[in-house]
């Protein structure tokens, strides 16, 4: 039996407080709104009770952030794409940001189990003046639990229409991609963090973000397999490869803290849910 779940999040600024109204269908929920930073930033945790997707499952998440609102969305655990008998398991996230809106999209990692047929898709639409800070981390199999990614396929799709597109397909049978020095070089976790704007970033603002990210990378154990770049004037991105999730997520969190302070003058405290 396949699960089809849909969650609609609608963030608005009301009396200097970001509030969310939400509707759901199927096993996908948002916990109560939290305000650890005060009224301006609404924190939400998305919960998927089945805890994973199998072939035929679809999770649809739609987020609308109105002008002046600031939302931070995370998850309490990994998104697991389990073994499939042939059907696709799909997680599809679509966020629309109005002018002057801010969204932080900070889910924990996605795990591609062996024999999965999976796609994780993120699409963003940003009006001029909107800003997005988010990350993505994908683990291929559970090598330390003796469950390698030995079969199956995982597709990662990140898109800002007309601005930026990244789409990668990883087939477990493609040993050259997985193990070549020109591919993943035997690493089994891919991670990236990106800051995206609806307007052109000022050059000094963009260069400072790159300098800050490179300083974090240089001091991190993943320095040899991580890098920061700006593929166009609206996007700044850090990419990293790691043997496992933990060092990759630690790097993302450090860059997130540096960029949050730089772009928005906001202190970044490690979210409590990540330690549970």
Steps between C-alpha positions, in 0.01 A plus 500: 500500500646836396495812714413832339542796732466873446587791726428867429681764706396865478722746689393861552612794709226614738565774757879450471462123559552232234211255522427185302174349388519147372291227345593135464373190328655165587785421739686830501472752782645823633560532873404813692672824413798590715658842551842450663625822332195714564194568288677583174610144414256207508664159555318185388586130505348277231409147610437202273367222730582209263865622523586407144388450140470183296425461129175674409507743792481875436555785744397844374600805703395849389616809687389857434685777685346845483685830495677575828452150645794282607456123536744230609401141418680185606436131573561283808679224310619375164274450200539134407447368149457125544518207260262509205360225280517739205275797572643844571503650850473877467544789741406828335545839669389824339557833675380840380643813664346843457708818492682549829425147626757270659500122522748265663457142377709276727385136489724227633657266249332277243614137506488297180471135602619229266244407232316830529351679199480853634489865411540795736387822329522860623360788294525863607334813365634827642361845435746793487627566852417151631779292654539128562757315711484123482692178478486146370686192616470153351646178640537200270423189699611431856858380450583497872201272560623271220214617276677651196323667209539194279200534268240756403494862389470838670427831325557839662337801335541861621360776285438873497329541161699723271777544758656171611453130435683204650386150414703192574417133453696242694469138394652245736627310195708800388819405681704753304286785633492364853866412535705695246708798618308699239171388657414444865841340569346239728325756717141414589359833618440804279406829662439856390380826653378789286396861540270617222344838434224628277723789393865535410723483806728796553856401410645578844221308674558199278881509531484528877269196514750300295790612721309403815412158360858435390630591845263243653604239244873560550466429872282189453607135460319492162714780357638273227155405370301824540485827312304824467393665177249739346359357175312821425430839665199366694648180645780418744560133572728273702535135399669220692564127482542292815525133596198536731229750591627641829804701380303627200213624716747660740653694210158611373402625845819706531450662160133559582602684818755713315260588218208569732708754688639652179183526293242567773697596813334211685671271748473131416443260785499127431136397495397287794318243284827405328639366827202278581 
